[in-house]
GROMACS .gro file of C-alpha atoms in nm:
model
  425
    1MET     CA    1   0.000   0.000   0.000
    2GLU     CA    2   0.282   0.240   0.086
    3VAL     CA    3   0.453   0.155  -0.239
    4LEU     CA    4   0.137   0.236  -0.434
    5ILE     CA    5   0.104   0.570  -0.257
    6TRP     CA    6   0.470   0.649  -0.327
    7LEU     CA    7   0.432   0.570  -0.699
    8THR     CA    8   0.122   0.788  -0.717
    9LEU     CA    9   0.310   1.081  -0.568
   10VAL     CA   10   0.599   1.037  -0.811
   11GLY     CA   11   0.357   1.033  -1.104
   12LEU     CA   12   0.185   1.347  -0.987
   13LEU     CA   13   0.521   1.517  -0.943
   14SER     CA   14   0.622   1.420  -1.297
   15VAL     CA   15   0.299   1.556  -1.439
   16VAL     CA   16   0.349   1.882  -1.255
   17THR     CA   17   0.707   1.906  -1.379
   18VAL     CA   18   0.608   1.840  -1.744
   19ALA     CA   19   0.322   2.084  -1.715
   20GLY     CA   20   0.563   2.340  -1.583
   21SER     CA   21   0.805   2.287  -1.871
   22LYS     CA   22   0.528   2.312  -2.127
   23ASN     CA   23   0.422   2.642  -1.974
   24THR     CA   24   0.764   2.795  -2.042
   25THR     CA   25   0.723   3.100  -2.265
   26LEU     CA   26   0.947   3.184  -2.561
   27GLU     CA   27   1.066   3.495  -2.380
   28GLU     CA   28   1.183   3.286  -2.089
   29LEU     CA   29   1.343   3.032  -2.321
   30PHE     CA   30   1.531   3.296  -2.519
   31ASP     CA   31   1.638   3.481  -2.206
   32ARG     CA   32   1.784   3.160  -2.070
   33LEU     CA   33   1.952   3.047  -2.394
   34PHE     CA   34   2.095   3.382  -2.499
   35ASN     CA   35   2.203   3.492  -2.157
   36THR     CA   36   2.525   3.682  -2.206
   37SER     CA   37   2.679   3.507  -1.908
   38SER     CA   38   2.639   3.164  -2.071
   39TYR     CA   39   2.628   3.244  -2.445
   40ASN     CA   40   2.883   3.448  -2.635
   41PRO     CA   41   2.789   3.507  -3.005
   42GLY     CA   42   3.153   3.579  -3.083
   43VAL     CA   43   3.266   3.225  -2.999
   44ARG     CA   44   3.220   2.927  -3.229
   45PRO     CA   45   2.983   2.653  -3.104
   46THR     CA   46   3.261   2.392  -3.084
   47ALA     CA   47   3.550   2.620  -3.004
   48ASN     CA   48   3.572   2.507  -2.640
   49ASP     CA   49   3.591   2.143  -2.750
   50ASP     CA   50   3.859   2.226  -3.007
   51ARG     CA   51   3.647   2.069  -3.282
   52ILE     CA   52   3.570   2.186  -3.634
   53THR     CA   53   3.230   2.348  -3.677
   54HIS     CA   54   3.044   2.183  -3.965
   55VAL     CA   55   2.810   2.404  -4.166
   56ASP     CA   56   2.580   2.263  -4.436
   57LEU     CA   57   2.473   2.497  -4.715
   58SER     CA   58   2.213   2.496  -4.991
   59VAL     CA   59   2.103   2.745  -5.254
   60TYR     CA   60   1.759   2.793  -5.406
   61VAL     CA   61   1.786   2.998  -5.726
   62GLN     CA   62   1.473   3.208  -5.764
   63SER     CA   63   1.588   3.377  -6.086
   64LEU     CA   64   1.888   3.361  -6.315
   65SER     CA   65   1.930   3.635  -6.572
   66GLY     CA   66   2.142   3.916  -6.705
   67VAL     CA   67   2.416   3.706  -6.865
   68ASN     CA   68   2.640   3.979  -7.002
   69GLU     CA   69   2.924   3.893  -7.242
   70ILE     CA   70   3.077   4.242  -7.238
   71ASN     CA   71   3.120   4.257  -6.859
   72MET     CA   72   3.134   3.876  -6.828
   73GLU     CA   73   2.884   3.853  -6.546
   74TYR     CA   74   2.538   3.723  -6.458
   75THR     CA   75   2.278   3.806  -6.194
   76ALA     CA   76   2.084   3.575  -5.963
   77ASP     CA   77   1.823   3.601  -5.690
   78VAL     CA   78   1.889   3.326  -5.437
   79TYR     CA   79   1.772   3.194  -5.105
   80PHE     CA   80   2.096   3.118  -4.925
   81ARG     CA   81   2.045   2.855  -4.655
   82GLN     CA   82   2.282   2.750  -4.376
   83ARG     CA   83   2.254   2.483  -4.111
   84TRP     CA   84   2.480   2.413  -3.816
   85GLU     CA   85   2.461   2.274  -3.464
   86ASP     CA   86   2.527   2.479  -3.151
   87PRO     CA   87   2.527   2.260  -2.836
   88ARG     CA   88   2.489   2.570  -2.619
   89LEU     CA   89   2.137   2.625  -2.754
   90LYS     CA   90   1.987   2.284  -2.675
   91PHE     CA   91   1.652   2.289  -2.496
   92ASP     CA   92   1.379   2.049  -2.392
   93ASP     CA   93   1.108   2.302  -2.313
   94PHE     CA   94   0.943   2.230  -2.649
   95ASP     CA   95   0.941   1.927  -2.874
   96HIS     CA   96   0.941   2.132  -3.194
   97ALA     CA   97   1.152   2.401  -3.357
   98VAL     CA   98   1.099   2.762  -3.259
   99SER     CA   99   1.131   3.058  -3.493
  100LEU     CA  100   1.365   3.345  -3.426
  101GLY     CA  101   1.271   3.682  -3.567
  102HIS     CA  102   1.512   3.902  -3.755
  103HIS     CA  103   1.568   4.098  -3.431
  104TRP     CA  104   1.781   3.805  -3.308
  105TYR     CA  105   2.001   3.827  -3.617
  106HIS     CA  106   2.293   3.994  -3.437
  107ARG     CA  107   2.258   3.802  -3.109
  108LEU     CA  108   2.336   3.468  -3.271
  109TRP     CA  109   2.670   3.323  -3.373
  110ARG     CA  110   2.672   3.279  -3.750
  111PRO     CA  111   2.925   3.143  -4.001
  112ASP     CA  112   3.114   3.389  -4.221
  113PRO     CA  113   3.052   3.272  -4.580
  114TYR     CA  114   3.093   3.511  -4.872
  115PHE     CA  115   3.055   3.477  -5.249
  116VAL     CA  116   3.405   3.471  -5.395
  117ASN     CA  117   3.317   3.577  -5.750
  118SER     CA  118   3.053   3.830  -5.648
  119LYS     CA  119   3.076   4.184  -5.784
  120THR     CA  120   2.781   4.327  -5.590
  121GLU     CA  121   2.543   4.183  -5.331
  122GLU     CA  122   2.213   4.315  -5.205
  123ALA     CA  123   2.019   4.169  -4.913
  124HIS     CA  124   1.643   4.204  -4.950
  125ASP     CA  125   1.483   4.400  -4.668
  126VAL     CA  126   1.131   4.486  -4.788
  127SER     CA  127   0.920   4.514  -4.586
  128VAL     CA  128   1.145   4.363  -4.319
  129PRO     CA  129   1.485   4.195  -4.360
  130ASN     CA  130   1.422   3.871  -4.549
  131VAL     CA  131   1.571   3.644  -4.284
  132LEU     CA  132   1.441   3.310  -4.160
  133MET     CA  133   1.588   3.146  -3.847
  134LYS     CA  134   1.471   2.829  -3.676
  135LEU     CA  135   1.611   2.672  -3.361
  136PHE     CA  136   1.561   2.299  -3.305
  137PRO     CA  137   1.562   2.126  -2.963
  138ASN     CA  138   1.895   1.952  -3.037
  139GLY     CA  139   2.063   2.289  -3.091
  140THR     CA  140   2.050   2.280  -3.472
  141ILE     CA  141   2.002   2.620  -3.630
  142PHE     CA  142   1.852   2.670  -3.976
  143PHE     CA  143   1.930   3.011  -4.123
  144SER     CA  144   1.802   3.141  -4.457
  145GLN     CA  145   1.850   3.478  -4.623
  146ARG     CA  146   1.756   3.622  -4.961
  147PHE     CA  147   2.019   3.791  -5.179
  148HIS     CA  148   2.040   3.962  -5.516
  149LEU     CA  149   2.384   3.882  -5.658
  150LYS     CA  150   2.586   3.999  -5.954
  151LEU     CA  151   2.852   3.736  -6.013
  152ALA     CA  152   3.153   3.726  -6.242
  153CYS     CA  153   3.152   3.456  -6.509
  154ASN     CA  154   3.471   3.409  -6.710
  155MET     CA  155   3.352   3.317  -7.057
  156ASP     CA  156   3.529   3.148  -7.345
  157LEU     CA  157   3.375   3.305  -7.657
  158ARG     CA  158   3.581   3.129  -7.922
  159ARG     CA  159   3.271   2.944  -8.045
  160PHE     CA  160   3.030   3.234  -8.000
  161PRO     CA  161   2.734   3.222  -8.070
  162MET     CA  162   2.738   2.841  -8.060
  163ASP     CA  163   2.914   2.831  -7.726
  164ARG     CA  164   2.858   2.670  -7.388
  165GLN     CA  165   2.949   2.860  -7.075
  166HIS     CA  166   3.024   2.744  -6.722
  167CYS     CA  167   2.922   3.008  -6.469
  168TYR     CA  168   3.026   2.947  -6.109
  169MET     CA  169   2.894   3.051  -5.770
  170LYS     CA  170   3.176   3.005  -5.518
  171ILE     CA  171   3.115   3.025  -5.143
  172MET     CA  172   3.410   3.050  -4.903
  173SER     CA  173   3.473   3.124  -4.540
  174TYR     CA  174   3.631   3.466  -4.509
  175GLY     CA  175   3.797   3.469  -4.167
  176LEU     CA  176   3.782   3.115  -4.030
  177THR     CA  177   4.031   2.855  -4.149
  178THR     CA  178   3.980   2.491  -4.237
  179GLU     CA  179   4.090   2.402  -3.884
  180GLU     CA  180   3.795   2.595  -3.742
  181ILE     CA  181   3.507   2.556  -3.987
  182LYS     CA  182   3.410   2.335  -4.279
  183PHE     CA  183   3.144   2.401  -4.543
  184ASP     CA  184   2.956   2.123  -4.717
  185TRP     CA  185   2.640   2.090  -4.922
  186MET     CA  186   2.314   1.966  -4.771
  187TYR     CA  187   2.320   1.625  -4.932
  188ASP     CA  188   2.002   1.516  -4.751
  189ARG     CA  189   1.817   1.742  -4.994
  190ASP     CA  190   1.893   1.903  -5.332
  191PRO     CA  191   2.195   2.123  -5.258
  192VAL     CA  192   2.119   2.358  -5.549
  193THR     CA  193   1.767   2.399  -5.677
  194LEU     CA  194   1.659   2.606  -5.976
  195ASP     CA  195   1.306   2.741  -5.980
  196GLN     CA  196   1.098   2.571  -6.250
  197GLU     CA  197   0.985   2.904  -6.393
  198VAL     CA  198   1.339   3.027  -6.452
  199GLU     CA  199   1.400   3.081  -6.824
  200LEU     CA  200   1.686   3.279  -6.969
  201ALA     CA  201   1.632   3.484  -7.282
  202GLU     CA  202   1.942   3.360  -7.460
  203PHE     CA  203   2.053   3.044  -7.279
  204ASP     CA  204   1.929   2.702  -7.179
  205VAL     CA  205   2.045   2.567  -6.842
  206GLU     CA  206   2.176   2.224  -6.938
  207ASN     CA  207   2.307   2.114  -6.602
  208ILE     CA  208   2.380   2.223  -6.245
  209SER     CA  209   2.669   2.062  -6.061
  210PHE     CA  210   2.848   2.132  -5.736
  211GLY     CA  211   3.172   2.046  -5.563
  212ASN     CA  212   3.454   2.155  -5.335
  213CYS     CA  213   3.704   2.432  -5.406
  214THR     CA  214   3.896   2.452  -5.078
  215ALA     CA  215   4.230   2.618  -5.141
  216ALA     CA  216   4.540   2.708  -4.943
  217TYR     CA  217   4.658   3.068  -4.947
  218SER     CA  218   4.978   3.229  -4.829
  219ILE     CA  219   4.852   3.275  -4.472
  220SER     CA  220   4.603   2.991  -4.427
  221SER     CA  221   4.356   2.765  -4.607
  222HIS     CA  222   3.984   2.836  -4.619
  223THR     CA  223   3.694   2.603  -4.682
  224CYS     CA  224   3.516   2.659  -5.011
  225ILE     CA  225   3.234   2.498  -5.209
  226TYR     CA  226   3.092   2.587  -5.549
  227THR     CA  227   2.800   2.531  -5.780
  228LYS     CA  228   2.838   2.539  -6.157
  229PHE     CA  229   2.568   2.637  -6.407
  230LYS     CA  230   2.624   2.489  -6.751
  231LEU     CA  231   2.462   2.724  -7.003
  232HIS     CA  232   2.404   2.653  -7.372
  233ARG     CA  233   2.344   2.956  -7.592
  234ARG     CA  234   2.043   2.959  -7.822
  235ILE     CA  235   2.146   3.044  -8.175
  236GLN     CA  236   1.802   3.141  -8.311
  237PHE     CA  237   1.848   3.512  -8.242
  238TYR     CA  238   2.179   3.524  -8.424
  239LEU     CA  239   2.042   3.323  -8.715
  240VAL     CA  240   1.773   3.584  -8.771
  241GLN     CA  241   1.982   3.892  -8.695
  242THR     CA  242   2.322   3.801  -8.840
  243TYR     CA  243   2.362   3.472  -9.026
  244ILE     CA  244   2.062   3.485  -9.261
  245PRO     CA  245   2.104   3.857  -9.353
  246THR     CA  246   2.474   3.819  -9.429
  247PHE     CA  247   2.406   3.500  -9.623
  248LEU     CA  248   2.156   3.688  -9.840
  249ILE     CA  249   2.401   3.975  -9.889
  250VAL     CA  250   2.658   3.732 -10.026
  251VAL     CA  251   2.400   3.578 -10.259
  252LEU     CA  252   2.293   3.927 -10.370
  253SER     CA  253   2.652   4.009 -10.467
  254TRP     CA  254   2.642   3.720 -10.715
  255VAL     CA  255   2.372   3.898 -10.918
  256ASN     CA  256   2.662   4.102 -11.059
  257PHE     CA  257   2.769   3.801 -11.263
  258TRP     CA  258   2.447   3.814 -11.469
  259ILE     CA  259   2.448   4.189 -11.533
  260ASP     CA  260   2.589   4.313 -11.867
  261PRO     CA  261   2.952   4.422 -11.817
  262ARG     CA  262   2.872   4.743 -12.008
  263ALA     CA  263   2.627   4.841 -11.729
  264ALA     CA  264   2.905   4.972 -11.508
  265PRO     CA  265   2.689   5.197 -11.285
  266ALA     CA  266   2.459   4.907 -11.195
  267ARG     CA  267   2.736   4.661 -11.115
  268VAL     CA  268   2.950   4.907 -10.920
  269SER     CA  269   2.654   5.033 -10.717
  270LEU     CA  270   2.543   4.681 -10.629
  271SER     CA  271   2.894   4.576 -10.528
  272LEU     CA  272   2.950   4.882 -10.310
  273LEU     CA  273   2.610   4.838 -10.148
  274CYS     CA  274   2.693   4.478 -10.053
  275VAL     CA  275   3.036   4.570  -9.916
  276LEU     CA  276   2.901   4.856  -9.705
  277THR     CA  277   2.613   4.646  -9.574
  278MET     CA  278   2.851   4.368  -9.472
  279THR     CA  279   3.072   4.619  -9.293
  280THR     CA  280   2.771   4.756  -9.105
  281GLN     CA  281   2.663   4.406  -9.003
  282SER     CA  282   3.012   4.326  -8.876
  283SER     CA  283   3.027   4.646  -8.671
  284ALA     CA  284   2.685   4.582  -8.518
  285ALA     CA  285   2.782   4.227  -8.418
  286SER     CA  286   3.116   4.338  -8.268
  287ALA     CA  287   2.946   4.608  -8.058
  288GLN     CA  288   2.768   4.338  -7.854
  289LEU     CA  289   3.092   4.164  -7.753
  290PRO     CA  290   3.404   4.253  -7.555
  291ARG     CA  291   3.731   4.328  -7.729
  292LEU     CA  292   3.900   3.992  -7.723
  293SER     CA  293   4.242   3.888  -7.848
  294TYR     CA  294   4.121   3.565  -8.007
  295ILE     CA  295   3.896   3.497  -8.307
  296LYS     CA  296   3.535   3.394  -8.251
  297SER     CA  297   3.331   3.172  -8.478
  298LEU     CA  298   3.110   3.469  -8.564
  299ASP     CA  299   3.421   3.659  -8.674
  300VAL     CA  300   3.510   3.373  -8.907
  301TRP     CA  301   3.164   3.387  -9.064
  302LEU     CA  302   3.151   3.765  -9.104
  303PHE     CA  303   3.507   3.791  -9.237
  304THR     CA  304   3.448   3.513  -9.492
  305CYS     CA  305   3.124   3.675  -9.610
  306LEU     CA  306   3.306   4.005  -9.649
  307ILE     CA  307   3.578   3.831  -9.854
  308PHE     CA  308   3.314   3.681 -10.087
  309VAL     CA  309   3.138   4.015 -10.132
  310PHE     CA  310   3.464   4.198 -10.191
  311GLY     CA  311   3.573   3.919 -10.427
  312ALA     CA  312   3.259   3.976 -10.636
  313PHE     CA  313   3.352   4.344 -10.656
  314LEU     CA  314   3.707   4.264 -10.770
  315GLU     CA  315   3.569   4.016 -11.023
  316TYR     CA  316   3.386   4.296 -11.198
  317ALA     CA  317   3.703   4.505 -11.200
  318ILE     CA  318   3.877   4.224 -11.391
  319VAL     CA  319   3.585   4.184 -11.632
  320ASN     CA  320   3.563   4.557 -11.690
  321VAL     CA  321   3.934   4.586 -11.770
  322GLN     CA  322   3.916   4.299 -12.022
  323TRP     CA  323   3.600   4.438 -12.180
  324ARG     CA  324   3.736   4.791 -12.216
  325LYS     CA  325   4.064   4.660 -12.355
  326ALA     CA  326   3.886   4.469 -12.630
  327ASP     CA  327   3.648   4.755 -12.702
  328ASN     CA  328   3.925   5.015 -12.726
  329LEU     CA  329   4.137   4.792 -12.950
  330ALA     CA  330   3.846   4.736 -13.186
  331LYS     CA  331   3.774   5.109 -13.212
  332LYS     CA  332   4.143   5.182 -13.273
  333ASP     CA  333   4.178   4.920 -13.553
  334PHE     CA  334   3.873   5.036 -13.747
  335THR     CA  335   3.977   5.398 -13.715
  336THR     CA  336   4.321   5.313 -13.846
  337ILE     CA  337   4.171   5.123 -14.142
  338LYS     CA  338   3.952   5.412 -14.232
  339GLU     CA  339   4.242   5.656 -14.225
  340LEU     CA  340   4.466   5.431 -14.437
  341LEU     CA  341   4.205   5.367 -14.705
  342ALA     CA  342   4.082   5.722 -14.732
  343PRO     CA  343   4.339   5.839 -15.003
  344TRP     CA  344   4.255   5.549 -15.236
  345THR     CA  345   3.884   5.529 -15.184
  346PRO     CA  346   3.681   5.704 -15.462
  347PRO     CA  347   3.347   5.835 -15.359
  348GLY     CA  348   3.090   5.556 -15.343
  349LEU     CA  349   3.349   5.282 -15.380
  350ASN     CA  350   3.323   4.982 -15.141
  351ILE     CA  351   3.629   4.958 -14.910
  352GLN     CA  352   3.633   4.581 -14.934
  353SER     CA  353   3.693   4.592 -15.313
  354GLU     CA  354   4.000   4.812 -15.285
  355PRO     CA  355   4.350   4.660 -15.298
  356PRO     CA  356   4.564   4.646 -14.986
  357SER     CA  357   4.716   4.971 -14.868
  358MET     CA  358   5.067   5.062 -14.982
  359ASP     CA  359   5.343   5.217 -14.782
  360LYS     CA  360   5.361   5.582 -14.887
  361GLU     CA  361   5.738   5.604 -14.866
  362ASN     CA  362   5.852   5.301 -15.066
  363GLY     CA  363   5.536   5.196 -15.241
  364LYS     CA  364   5.545   4.854 -15.082
  365GLN     CA  365   5.250   4.684 -14.917
  366SER     CA  366   5.256   4.713 -14.535
  367ASP     CA  367   5.211   4.387 -14.346
  368ALA     CA  368   5.042   4.571 -14.058
  369ASN     CA  369   4.805   4.745 -14.295
  370SER     CA  370   4.728   4.421 -14.473
  371LYS     CA  371   4.623   4.266 -14.145
  372MET     CA  372   4.396   4.558 -14.081
  373LEU     CA  373   4.230   4.513 -14.420
  374GLN     CA  374   4.065   4.190 -14.315
  375SER     CA  375   3.703   4.128 -14.393
  376PRO     CA  376   3.436   4.238 -14.141
  377GLU     CA  377   3.369   3.873 -14.059
  378GLU     CA  378   3.734   3.822 -13.966
  379HIS     CA  379   3.735   4.136 -13.752
  380GLU     CA  380   3.414   4.025 -13.584
  381THR     CA  381   3.564   3.683 -13.499
  382LYS     CA  382   3.881   3.842 -13.361
  383TYR     CA  383   3.708   4.083 -13.127
  384ARG     CA  384   3.437   3.838 -13.034
  385LYS     CA  385   3.708   3.615 -12.886
  386MET     CA  386   3.842   3.905 -12.684
  387PHE     CA  387   3.496   3.996 -12.554
  388MET     CA  388   3.425   3.630 -12.478
  389THR     CA  389   3.734   3.621 -12.255
  390ALA     CA  390   3.567   3.879 -12.031
  391GLU     CA  391   3.238   3.694 -12.045
  392LYS     CA  392   3.406   3.368 -11.945
  393VAL     CA  393   3.519   3.529 -11.620
  394ASP     CA  394   3.153   3.598 -11.538
  395ASN     CA  395   3.051   3.247 -11.643
  396TYR     CA  396   3.316   3.083 -11.427
  397SER     CA  397   3.230   3.309 -11.134
  398ARG     CA  398   2.865   3.198 -11.150
  399VAL     CA  399   2.984   2.850 -11.059
  400ILE     CA  400   3.298   2.904 -10.853
  401PHE     CA  401   3.157   3.157 -10.604
  402PRO     CA  402   2.842   2.960 -10.504
  403ALA     CA  403   3.031   2.628 -10.495
  404THR     CA  404   3.308   2.770 -10.276
  405PHE     CA  405   3.059   2.938 -10.042
  406LEU     CA  406   2.863   2.614 -10.014
  407LEU     CA  407   3.181   2.427  -9.923
  408PHE     CA  408   3.263   2.690  -9.661
  409ASN     CA  409   2.914   2.652  -9.508
  410ILE     CA  410   2.951   2.276  -9.483
  411LEU     CA  411   3.286   2.304  -9.308
  412TYR     CA  412   3.176   2.590  -9.084
  413TRP     CA  413   2.860   2.431  -8.948
  414PHE     CA  414   3.026   2.092  -8.924
  415VAL     CA  415   3.309   2.225  -8.708
  416TYR     CA  416   3.122   2.473  -8.490
  417LYS     CA  417   2.776   2.322  -8.458
  418LEU     CA  418   2.793   1.946  -8.496
  419TYR     CA  419   3.109   1.906  -8.291
  420PRO     CA  420   3.093   2.161  -8.009
  421ASN     CA  421   3.364   2.147  -7.747
  422GLU     CA  422   3.348   2.228  -7.378
  423PRO     CA  423   3.493   2.558  -7.253
  424SER     CA  424   3.839   2.533  -7.110
  425LEU     CA  425   3.747   2.739  -6.805
   0.00000   0.00000   0.00000
């Protein structure tokens, strides 16, 4: 009987104790945990035990945009999440996690990560600082903050605009060494998550990977992890704005080969128009890119198109010289014949019936003059051959230029499109 009474009293005492613990308010809990006499936010959680503090990180990418080739950078809105364990903050007053408002932000020990390749950072604070903190009974702290980042992305533009870029987001501890703190990804969930609605205007996100980039510096080594965005550029914009227009300009320059060589104003105007248009297209394309020391695939295309257009212009120069040479020679020969035959030609007498011209000084027949006194049919055959030489240049060009340009297209798209390589960065 006494034993039963004793057990009943113990049970009642336990109930009272539990009830008392459940009645603990958050103010009382926080006052006890963050008491300055027992908790120092300037000391690492495991510093007294001389152990490394492990911090797990994850990144949720809300938006990814602003990939800029000139400045070699991109922008991202991210939710940056951290998780670590602080034994000093264990409690058993509640069996669930408690939320800490942003007012506790500076009263809590926090890791010191920073974005290595960041150019500018902006923490969102509308309408209050976008900070989420949760404290679990075992002392685990979950900390999340929203940032707007502008990050550097070293790009290899040799295959532009059919390139693939690897843009990194590197996170490193600034002041604590690898002997004090270690960063790692939250492998119990997706370490890096990209919002499903994220869509870049010019790129497709092919893959997201992550890894470790811990490095030793002159003073000490610092823990570092990274995530890598593999971006594949969409070529449709450049097909419409650059490739197709320049292709048509080259084809338009070939119209020269079908225009009569005597129509000099038409052929010269068309050639100059094509050359100037190609130059304008090249300047517009170069304005969108940084000044690089190496040649890009777009440069190869534009330069080759300019060579073909300029080649068509030079082709007409060759044809025009041959044509004028034949035309001038024909006019000179017939003028000379007329002058030589004038003294011996009675009025109304046919020139063809007259004997060959004689040399005025010795009365002998001149070989040169005899050659000039050929029949009109012979003259026509002679000069027709000379004019046909100029026409053959046009005829050959009608085949050589398109065939060569077609061969260039096959090689160009085969090398740059069908067999893309990975950037060396």
